[in-house]
Tab-separated table of C-alpha atoms in Angstrom:
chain	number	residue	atom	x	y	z
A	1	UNK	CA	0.000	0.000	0.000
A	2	UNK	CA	1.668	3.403	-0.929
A	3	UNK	CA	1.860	6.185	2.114
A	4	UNK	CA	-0.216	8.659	1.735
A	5	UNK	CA	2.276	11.191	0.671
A	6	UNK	CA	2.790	9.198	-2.385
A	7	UNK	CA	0.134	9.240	-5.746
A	8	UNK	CA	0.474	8.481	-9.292
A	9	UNK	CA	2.205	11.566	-11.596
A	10	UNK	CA	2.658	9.118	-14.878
A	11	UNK	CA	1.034	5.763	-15.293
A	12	UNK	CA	1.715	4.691	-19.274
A	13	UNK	CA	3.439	1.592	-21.152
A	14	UNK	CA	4.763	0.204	-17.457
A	15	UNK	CA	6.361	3.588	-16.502
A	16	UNK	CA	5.332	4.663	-12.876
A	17	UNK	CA	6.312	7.870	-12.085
A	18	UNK	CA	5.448	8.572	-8.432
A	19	UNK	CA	4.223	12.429	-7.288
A	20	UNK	CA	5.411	12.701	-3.521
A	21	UNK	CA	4.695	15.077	-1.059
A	22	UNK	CA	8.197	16.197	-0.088
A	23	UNK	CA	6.954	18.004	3.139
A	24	UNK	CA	5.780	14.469	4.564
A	25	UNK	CA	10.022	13.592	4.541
A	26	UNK	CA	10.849	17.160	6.140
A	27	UNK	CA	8.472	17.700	8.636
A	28	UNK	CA	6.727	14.208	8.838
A	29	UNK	CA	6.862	11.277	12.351
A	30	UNK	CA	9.629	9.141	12.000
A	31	UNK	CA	7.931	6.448	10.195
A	32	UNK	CA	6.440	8.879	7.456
A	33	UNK	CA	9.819	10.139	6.909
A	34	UNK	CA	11.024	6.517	6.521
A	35	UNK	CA	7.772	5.475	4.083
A	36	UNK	CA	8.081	8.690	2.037
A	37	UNK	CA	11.917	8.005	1.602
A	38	UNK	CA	11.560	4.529	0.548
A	39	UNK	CA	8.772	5.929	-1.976
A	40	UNK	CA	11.386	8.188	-3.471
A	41	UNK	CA	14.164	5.244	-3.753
A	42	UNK	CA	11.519	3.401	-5.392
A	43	UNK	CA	10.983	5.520	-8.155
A	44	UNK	CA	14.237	6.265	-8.841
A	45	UNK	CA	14.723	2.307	-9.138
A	46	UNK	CA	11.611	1.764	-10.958
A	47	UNK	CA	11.384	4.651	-13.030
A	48	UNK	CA	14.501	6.991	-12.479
A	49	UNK	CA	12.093	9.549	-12.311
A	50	UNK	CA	9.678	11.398	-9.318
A	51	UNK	CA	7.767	14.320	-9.142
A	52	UNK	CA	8.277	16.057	-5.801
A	53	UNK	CA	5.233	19.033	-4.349
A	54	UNK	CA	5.410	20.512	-1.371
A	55	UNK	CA	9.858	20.780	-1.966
A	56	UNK	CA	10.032	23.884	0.341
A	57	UNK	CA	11.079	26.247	-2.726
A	58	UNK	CA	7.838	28.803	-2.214
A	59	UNK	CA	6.108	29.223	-5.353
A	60	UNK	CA	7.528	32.973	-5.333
A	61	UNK	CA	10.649	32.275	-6.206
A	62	UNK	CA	10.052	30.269	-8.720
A	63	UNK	CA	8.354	32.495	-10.897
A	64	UNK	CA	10.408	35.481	-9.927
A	65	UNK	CA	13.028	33.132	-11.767
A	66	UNK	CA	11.191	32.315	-14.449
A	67	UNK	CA	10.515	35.730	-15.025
A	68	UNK	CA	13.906	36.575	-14.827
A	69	UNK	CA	14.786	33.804	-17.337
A	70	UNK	CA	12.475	34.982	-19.835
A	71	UNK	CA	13.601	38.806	-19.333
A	72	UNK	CA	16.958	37.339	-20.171
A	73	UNK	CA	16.727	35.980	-23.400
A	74	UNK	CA	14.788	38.733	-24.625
A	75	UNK	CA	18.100	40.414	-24.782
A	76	UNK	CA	20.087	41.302	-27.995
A	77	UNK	CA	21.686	38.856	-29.278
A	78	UNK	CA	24.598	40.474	-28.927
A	79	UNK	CA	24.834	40.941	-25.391
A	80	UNK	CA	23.451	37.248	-25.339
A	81	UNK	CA	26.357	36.197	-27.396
A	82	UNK	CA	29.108	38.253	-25.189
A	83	UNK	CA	28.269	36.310	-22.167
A	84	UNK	CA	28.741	32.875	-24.456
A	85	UNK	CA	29.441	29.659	-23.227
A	86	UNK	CA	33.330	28.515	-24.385
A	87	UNK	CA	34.350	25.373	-22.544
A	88	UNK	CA	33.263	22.417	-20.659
A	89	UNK	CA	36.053	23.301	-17.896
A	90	UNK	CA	33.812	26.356	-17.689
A	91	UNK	CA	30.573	25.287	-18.471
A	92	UNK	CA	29.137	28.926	-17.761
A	93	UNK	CA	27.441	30.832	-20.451
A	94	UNK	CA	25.174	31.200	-23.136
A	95	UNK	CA	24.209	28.691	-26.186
A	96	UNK	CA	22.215	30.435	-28.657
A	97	UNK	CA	19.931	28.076	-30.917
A	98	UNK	CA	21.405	25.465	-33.085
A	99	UNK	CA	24.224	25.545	-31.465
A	100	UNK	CA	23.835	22.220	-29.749
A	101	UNK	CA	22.800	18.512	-30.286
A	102	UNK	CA	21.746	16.819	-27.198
A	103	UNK	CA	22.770	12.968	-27.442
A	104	UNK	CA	24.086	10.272	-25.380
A	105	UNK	CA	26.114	9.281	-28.833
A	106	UNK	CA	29.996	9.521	-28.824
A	107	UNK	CA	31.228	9.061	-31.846
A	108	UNK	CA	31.383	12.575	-33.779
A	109	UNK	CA	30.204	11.426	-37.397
A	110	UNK	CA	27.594	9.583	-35.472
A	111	UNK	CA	26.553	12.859	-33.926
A	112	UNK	CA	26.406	14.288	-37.037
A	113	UNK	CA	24.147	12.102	-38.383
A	114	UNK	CA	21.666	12.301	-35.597
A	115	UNK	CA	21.603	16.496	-36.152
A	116	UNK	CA	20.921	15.515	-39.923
A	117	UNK	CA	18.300	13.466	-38.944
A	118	UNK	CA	16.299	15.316	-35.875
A	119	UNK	CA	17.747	19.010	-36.645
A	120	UNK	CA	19.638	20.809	-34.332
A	121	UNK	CA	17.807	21.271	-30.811
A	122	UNK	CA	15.271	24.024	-31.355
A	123	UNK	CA	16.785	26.089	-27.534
A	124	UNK	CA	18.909	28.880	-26.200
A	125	UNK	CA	20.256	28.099	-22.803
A	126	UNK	CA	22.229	30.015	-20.205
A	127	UNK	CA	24.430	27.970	-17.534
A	128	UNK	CA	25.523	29.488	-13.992
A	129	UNK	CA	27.550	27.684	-11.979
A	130	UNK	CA	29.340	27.891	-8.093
A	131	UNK	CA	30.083	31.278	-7.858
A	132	UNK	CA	33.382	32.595	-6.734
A	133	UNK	CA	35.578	30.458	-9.178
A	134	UNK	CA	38.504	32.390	-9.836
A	135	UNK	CA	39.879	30.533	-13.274
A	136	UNK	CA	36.082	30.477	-14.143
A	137	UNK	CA	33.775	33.274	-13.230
A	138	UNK	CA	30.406	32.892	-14.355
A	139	UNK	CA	28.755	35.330	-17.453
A	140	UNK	CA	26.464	38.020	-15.526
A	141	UNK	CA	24.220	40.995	-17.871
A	142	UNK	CA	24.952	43.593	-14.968
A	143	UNK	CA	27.626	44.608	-16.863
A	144	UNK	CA	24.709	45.764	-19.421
A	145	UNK	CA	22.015	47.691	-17.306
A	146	UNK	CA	20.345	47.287	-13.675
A	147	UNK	CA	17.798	44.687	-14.938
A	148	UNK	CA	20.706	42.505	-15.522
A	149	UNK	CA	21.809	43.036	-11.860
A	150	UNK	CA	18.636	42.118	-10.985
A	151	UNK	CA	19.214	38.743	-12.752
A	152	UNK	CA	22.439	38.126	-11.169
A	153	UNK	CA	20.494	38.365	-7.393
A	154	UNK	CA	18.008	36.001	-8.448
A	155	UNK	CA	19.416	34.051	-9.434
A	156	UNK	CA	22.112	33.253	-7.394
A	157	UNK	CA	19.704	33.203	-4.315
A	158	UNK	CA	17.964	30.229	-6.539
A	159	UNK	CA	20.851	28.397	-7.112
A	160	UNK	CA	21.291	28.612	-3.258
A	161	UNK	CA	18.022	27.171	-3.037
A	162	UNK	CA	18.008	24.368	-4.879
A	163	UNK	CA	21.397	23.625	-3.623
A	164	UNK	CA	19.072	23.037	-0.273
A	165	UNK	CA	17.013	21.001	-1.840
A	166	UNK	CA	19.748	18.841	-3.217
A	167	UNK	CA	20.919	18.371	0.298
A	168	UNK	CA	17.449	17.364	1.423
A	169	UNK	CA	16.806	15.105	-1.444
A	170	UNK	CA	19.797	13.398	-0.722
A	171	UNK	CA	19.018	12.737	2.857
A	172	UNK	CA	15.426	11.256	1.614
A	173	UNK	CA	17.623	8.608	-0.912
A	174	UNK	CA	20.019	7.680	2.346
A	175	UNK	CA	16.789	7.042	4.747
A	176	UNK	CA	15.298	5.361	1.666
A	177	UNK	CA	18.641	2.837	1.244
A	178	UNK	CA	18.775	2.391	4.664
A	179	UNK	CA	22.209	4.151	5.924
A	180	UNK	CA	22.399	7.009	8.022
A	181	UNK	CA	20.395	10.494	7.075
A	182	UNK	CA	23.776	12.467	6.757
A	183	UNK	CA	25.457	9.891	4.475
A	184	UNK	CA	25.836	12.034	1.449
A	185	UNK	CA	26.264	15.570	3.522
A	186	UNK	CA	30.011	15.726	2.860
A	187	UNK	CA	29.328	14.945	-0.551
A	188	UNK	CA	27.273	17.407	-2.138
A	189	UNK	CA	27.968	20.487	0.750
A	190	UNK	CA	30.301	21.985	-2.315
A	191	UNK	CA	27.834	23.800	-4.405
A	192	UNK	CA	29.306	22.066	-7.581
A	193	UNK	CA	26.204	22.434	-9.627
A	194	UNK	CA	24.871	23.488	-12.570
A	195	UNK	CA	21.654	26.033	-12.731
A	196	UNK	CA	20.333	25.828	-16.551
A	197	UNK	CA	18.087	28.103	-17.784
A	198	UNK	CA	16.548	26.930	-21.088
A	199	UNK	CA	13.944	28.872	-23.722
A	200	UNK	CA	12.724	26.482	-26.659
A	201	UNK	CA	11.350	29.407	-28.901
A	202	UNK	CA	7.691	29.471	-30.214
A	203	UNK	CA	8.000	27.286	-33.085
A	204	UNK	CA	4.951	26.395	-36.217
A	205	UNK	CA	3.736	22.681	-35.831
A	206	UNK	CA	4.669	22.488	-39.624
A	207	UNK	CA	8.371	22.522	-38.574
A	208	UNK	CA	7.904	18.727	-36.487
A	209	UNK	CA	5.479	18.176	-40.162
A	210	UNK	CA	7.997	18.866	-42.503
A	211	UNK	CA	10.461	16.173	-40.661
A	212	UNK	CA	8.641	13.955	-37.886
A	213	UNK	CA	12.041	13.389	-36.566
A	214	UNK	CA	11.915	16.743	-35.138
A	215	UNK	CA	12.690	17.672	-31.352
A	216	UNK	CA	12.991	20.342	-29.383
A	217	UNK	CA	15.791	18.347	-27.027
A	218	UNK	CA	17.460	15.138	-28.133
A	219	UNK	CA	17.265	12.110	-26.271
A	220	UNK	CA	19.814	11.564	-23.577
A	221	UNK	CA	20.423	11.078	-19.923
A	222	UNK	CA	22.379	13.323	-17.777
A	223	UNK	CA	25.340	12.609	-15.906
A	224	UNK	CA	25.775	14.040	-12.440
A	225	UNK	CA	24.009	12.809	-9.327
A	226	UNK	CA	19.925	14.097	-9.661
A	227	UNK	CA	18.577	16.615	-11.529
A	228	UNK	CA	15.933	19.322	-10.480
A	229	UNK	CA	13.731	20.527	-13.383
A	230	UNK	CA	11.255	23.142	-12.989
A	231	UNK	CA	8.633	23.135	-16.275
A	232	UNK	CA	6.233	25.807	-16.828
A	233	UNK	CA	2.847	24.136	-18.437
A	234	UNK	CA	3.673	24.245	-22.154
A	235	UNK	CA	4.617	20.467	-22.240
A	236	UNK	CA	6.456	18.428	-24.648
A	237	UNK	CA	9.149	16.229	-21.903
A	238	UNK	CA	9.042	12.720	-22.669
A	239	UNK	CA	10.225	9.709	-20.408
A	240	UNK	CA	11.912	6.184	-21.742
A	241	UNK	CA	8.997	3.264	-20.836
A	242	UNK	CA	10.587	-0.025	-19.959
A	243	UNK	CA	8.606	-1.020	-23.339
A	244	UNK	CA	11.098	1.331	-24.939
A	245	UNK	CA	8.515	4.002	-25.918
A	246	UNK	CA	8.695	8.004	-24.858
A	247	UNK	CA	5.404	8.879	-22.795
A	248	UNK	CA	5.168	12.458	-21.621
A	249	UNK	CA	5.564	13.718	-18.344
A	250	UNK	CA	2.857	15.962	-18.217
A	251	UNK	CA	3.489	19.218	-16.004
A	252	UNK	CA	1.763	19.126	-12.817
A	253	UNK	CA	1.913	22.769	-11.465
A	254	UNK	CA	3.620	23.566	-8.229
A	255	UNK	CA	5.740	20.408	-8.697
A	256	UNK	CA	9.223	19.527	-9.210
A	257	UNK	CA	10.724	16.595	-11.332
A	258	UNK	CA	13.532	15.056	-10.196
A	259	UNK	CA	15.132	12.268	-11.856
A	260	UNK	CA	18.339	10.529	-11.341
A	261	UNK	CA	21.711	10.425	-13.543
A	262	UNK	CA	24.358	8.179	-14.688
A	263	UNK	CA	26.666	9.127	-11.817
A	264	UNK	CA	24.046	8.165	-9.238
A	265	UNK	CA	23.349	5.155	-11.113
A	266	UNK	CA	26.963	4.105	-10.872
A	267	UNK	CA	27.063	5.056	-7.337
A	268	UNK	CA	24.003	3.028	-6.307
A	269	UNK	CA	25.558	-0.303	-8.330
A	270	UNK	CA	22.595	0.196	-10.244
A	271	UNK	CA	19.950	-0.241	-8.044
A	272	UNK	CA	18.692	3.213	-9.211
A	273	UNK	CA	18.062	4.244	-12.721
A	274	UNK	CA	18.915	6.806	-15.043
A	275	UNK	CA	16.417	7.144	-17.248
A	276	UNK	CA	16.809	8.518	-20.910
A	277	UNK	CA	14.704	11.281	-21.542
A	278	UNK	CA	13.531	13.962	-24.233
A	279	UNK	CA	11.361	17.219	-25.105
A	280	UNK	CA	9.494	17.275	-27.963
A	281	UNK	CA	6.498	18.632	-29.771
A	282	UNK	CA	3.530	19.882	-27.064
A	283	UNK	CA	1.227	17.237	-27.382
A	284	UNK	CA	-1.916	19.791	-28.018
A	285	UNK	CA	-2.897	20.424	-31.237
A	286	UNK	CA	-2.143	23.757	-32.826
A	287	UNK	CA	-0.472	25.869	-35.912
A	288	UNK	CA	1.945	27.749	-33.455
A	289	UNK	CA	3.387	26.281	-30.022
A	290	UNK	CA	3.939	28.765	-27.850
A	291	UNK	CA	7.074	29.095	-26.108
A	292	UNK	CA	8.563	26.491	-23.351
A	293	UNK	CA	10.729	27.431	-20.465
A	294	UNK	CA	12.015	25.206	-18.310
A	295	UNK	CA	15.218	25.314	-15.267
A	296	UNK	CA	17.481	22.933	-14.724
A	297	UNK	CA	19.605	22.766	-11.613
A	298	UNK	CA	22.197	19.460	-12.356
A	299	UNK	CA	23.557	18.481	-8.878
A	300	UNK	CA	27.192	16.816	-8.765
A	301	UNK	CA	28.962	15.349	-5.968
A	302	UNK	CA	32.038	17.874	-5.057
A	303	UNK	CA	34.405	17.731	-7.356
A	304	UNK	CA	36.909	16.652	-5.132
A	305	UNK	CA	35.188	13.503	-3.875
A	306	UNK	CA	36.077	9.617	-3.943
A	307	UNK	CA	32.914	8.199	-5.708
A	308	UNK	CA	32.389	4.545	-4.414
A	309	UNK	CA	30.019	2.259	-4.292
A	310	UNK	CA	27.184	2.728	-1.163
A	311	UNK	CA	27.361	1.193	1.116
A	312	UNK	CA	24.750	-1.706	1.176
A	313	UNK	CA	24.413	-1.780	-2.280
A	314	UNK	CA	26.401	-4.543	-2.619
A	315	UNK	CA	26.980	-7.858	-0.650
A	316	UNK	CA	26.551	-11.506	-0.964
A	317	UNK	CA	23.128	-11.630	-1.684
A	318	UNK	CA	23.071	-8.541	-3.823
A	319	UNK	CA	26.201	-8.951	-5.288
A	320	UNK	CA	29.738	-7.526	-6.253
A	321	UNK	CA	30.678	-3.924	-6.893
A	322	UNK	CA	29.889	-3.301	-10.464
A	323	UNK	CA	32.367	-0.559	-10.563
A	324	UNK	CA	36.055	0.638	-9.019
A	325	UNK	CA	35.942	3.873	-7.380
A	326	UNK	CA	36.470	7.057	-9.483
A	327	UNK	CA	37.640	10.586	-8.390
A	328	UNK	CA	35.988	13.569	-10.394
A	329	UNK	CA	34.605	11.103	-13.303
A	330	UNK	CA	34.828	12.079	-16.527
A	331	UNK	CA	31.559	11.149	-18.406
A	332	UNK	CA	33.721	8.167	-20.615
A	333	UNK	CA	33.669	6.104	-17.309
A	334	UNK	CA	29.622	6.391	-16.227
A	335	UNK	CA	28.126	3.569	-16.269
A	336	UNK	CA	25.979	5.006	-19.898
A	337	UNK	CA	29.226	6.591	-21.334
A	338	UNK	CA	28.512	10.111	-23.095
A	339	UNK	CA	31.695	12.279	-24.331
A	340	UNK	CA	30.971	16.163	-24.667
A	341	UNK	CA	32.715	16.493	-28.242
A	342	UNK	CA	33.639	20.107	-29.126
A	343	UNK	CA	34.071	19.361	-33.025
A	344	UNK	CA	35.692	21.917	-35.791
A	345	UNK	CA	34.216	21.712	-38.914
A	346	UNK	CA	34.086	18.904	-40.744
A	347	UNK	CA	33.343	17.376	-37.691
A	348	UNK	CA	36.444	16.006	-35.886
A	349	UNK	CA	36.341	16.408	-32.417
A	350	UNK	CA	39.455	18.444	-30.469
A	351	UNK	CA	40.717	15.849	-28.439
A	352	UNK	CA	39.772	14.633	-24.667
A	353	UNK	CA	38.819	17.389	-22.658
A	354	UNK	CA	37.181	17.365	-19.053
A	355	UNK	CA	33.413	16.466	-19.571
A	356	UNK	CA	31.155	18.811	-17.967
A	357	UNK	CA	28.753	17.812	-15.306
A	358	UNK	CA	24.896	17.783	-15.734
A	359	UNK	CA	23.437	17.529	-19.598
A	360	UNK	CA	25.499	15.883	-22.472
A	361	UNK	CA	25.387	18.528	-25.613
A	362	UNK	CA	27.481	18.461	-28.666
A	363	UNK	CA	28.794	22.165	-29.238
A	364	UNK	CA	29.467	22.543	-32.819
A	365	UNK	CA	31.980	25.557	-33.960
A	366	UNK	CA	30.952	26.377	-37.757
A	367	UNK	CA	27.701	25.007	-37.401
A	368	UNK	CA	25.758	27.723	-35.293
A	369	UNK	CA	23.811	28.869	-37.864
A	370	UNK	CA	22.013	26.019	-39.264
């Protein structure tokens, strides 16, 4: 029987996505907190995916950041492009549209191919990391106008926010594996995260007509620990079944969906999931889609961690480590390897370069404007 903090978000094709009331795990008895966590380690081992309401991030804030985020890339393009993303060491910046291909593929040519295929991703995104990173500051519009100072507040108070949440959610998967609350404190106490915002532009229906292969994100998984994605109501995410068909994840407002990555995967021995997922074309009919905004906050253990296996995922009954313990992984060693190529034209990549944490892109020089 499921607590009562726990109801059905997506039932389609065998996926279960659970929605959870987050608030039962904060401020819940002891056995609540214990049956909500367990709810949340089950659907990240079911489904590697869980809606969360009631996360403790008031409503405010969210759409003052939204609000911010869509201020933002009203800008010119040209202040846009001056704050623009350069490296994965970086991984700070803006990515104006078709500028990316988001894949779990390696191989360049094979990259290619898929962008021939589904187009290039039909966003813009802007990345903030940790701030206070002397060899890599993050991009701020202050140096434009107040507004932009405006942005830089918000949203570093949000990324300070989330980075709660991370901590919280965290707690929630140790109580839900059965080791103690703190477990992962040391962990993720860094900041080394990611906040993504991401506009997919209002777009005509005949553009997904024209080639049904069409997407507004390719399918992929991401890479660091969990990730927190707000979605305003527009629609159009898609979750892997275990049938091996993309059902959508409709938006439920006021909630938060969190889904695991290949680095928690590995971590776990694969007890939990990471899930491959996708946006695509709003599933209601009409000649012009309006515009989708969604955040992204991509939590990473700290960078200077010793990832190994948890304990209790492994033992006689359950089995042998899967994996040897890994400092800072690069993506090539996750358990669902994904390199971030930065190719010239013609498409050979530049060589091995640190993989950035969070969502696996292609970055194309040459090939912006397609």
């Amino acid at each position: 029987m499921k607590p009562e903090a726990v109801s059905n978000a997506v039932s389609s094709d065998g996926l279960e996505i659970p929605l959870i009331d987050f608030s039962a795990f904060m401020s819940g008895d002891e056995t609540t907190k214990r049956t909500t966590a367990q709810a949340i380690v089950d659907g990240f081992q079911k489904a590697g995916f869980i809606y969360l309401k009631n996360h403790g991030i008031p409503k405010a804030d969210v759409a003052d950041t939204f609000a911010e985020s869509a201020k933002f890339f009203k800008r010119p393009s040209a202040q846009k492009e001056a704050m623009g993303w350069t490296t994965p060491e970086a991984n700070r910046g803006y990515s104006q549209p078709g500028r990316e291909k988001t894949t779990d593929l390696k191989d360049a040519a094979d990259i290619e191919a898929k962008r021939a295929e589904e187009g290039a991703d039909l966003k813009e995104s802007f990345e903030i990391g940790r701030e206070g990173e002397p060899k890599h500051p993050n991009h701020w519009p202050d140096r434009f106008d107040d507004e932009g100072a405006g942005f830089k507040k918000q949203m570093l108070h949000f990324h300070g926010a989330c980075q709660q949440l991370h901590t919280q959610v965290m707690r929630a998967i140790a109580v839900g594996l059965g080791i103690d609350e703190t477990w992962f404190d040391s962990f993720c106490d860094g900041g080394d995260n990611t906040l993504r915002l991401l506009h997919y532009p209002e777009v005509q229906s005949t553009a997904f007509k024209k080639n049904k292969n069409t997407v507004r994100a390719g399918a992929h998984t991401d890479y660091g620990s969990i990730t927190l994605l707000f979605q305003d109501m527009a629609g159009g995410l898609q979750v892997l079944s275990p049938n091996g068909n993309f059902i959508d994840a409709t938006p439920i407002e006021g909630t938060i969906v969190v889904n695991a990555a290949d680095l928690l995967a590995r971590w776990s021995n694969d007890t939990i999931k990471s899930t491959k997922h996708r946006v695509v074309e709003p599933p209601i009919k009409a000649d012009v889609h309006p515009a989708r905004y969604s955040i992204a906050y991509f939590c990473n253990p700290n960078f200077d961690r010793f990832i190994d296996a948890i304990p209790g995922t492994y033992d006689e009954l359950k089995g042998d480590k899967k994996y040897e313990g890994i400092n800072r992984p690069p993506a090539s060693v996750i358990r669902q390897p994904q390199a971030l190529a930065e190719a010239l034209p013609g498409g050979q990549p530049k060589g091995d370069r640190p993989k950035r944490p969070g969502l696996k892109h292609l970055k194309v020089k040459g090939l912006a404007r397609r």
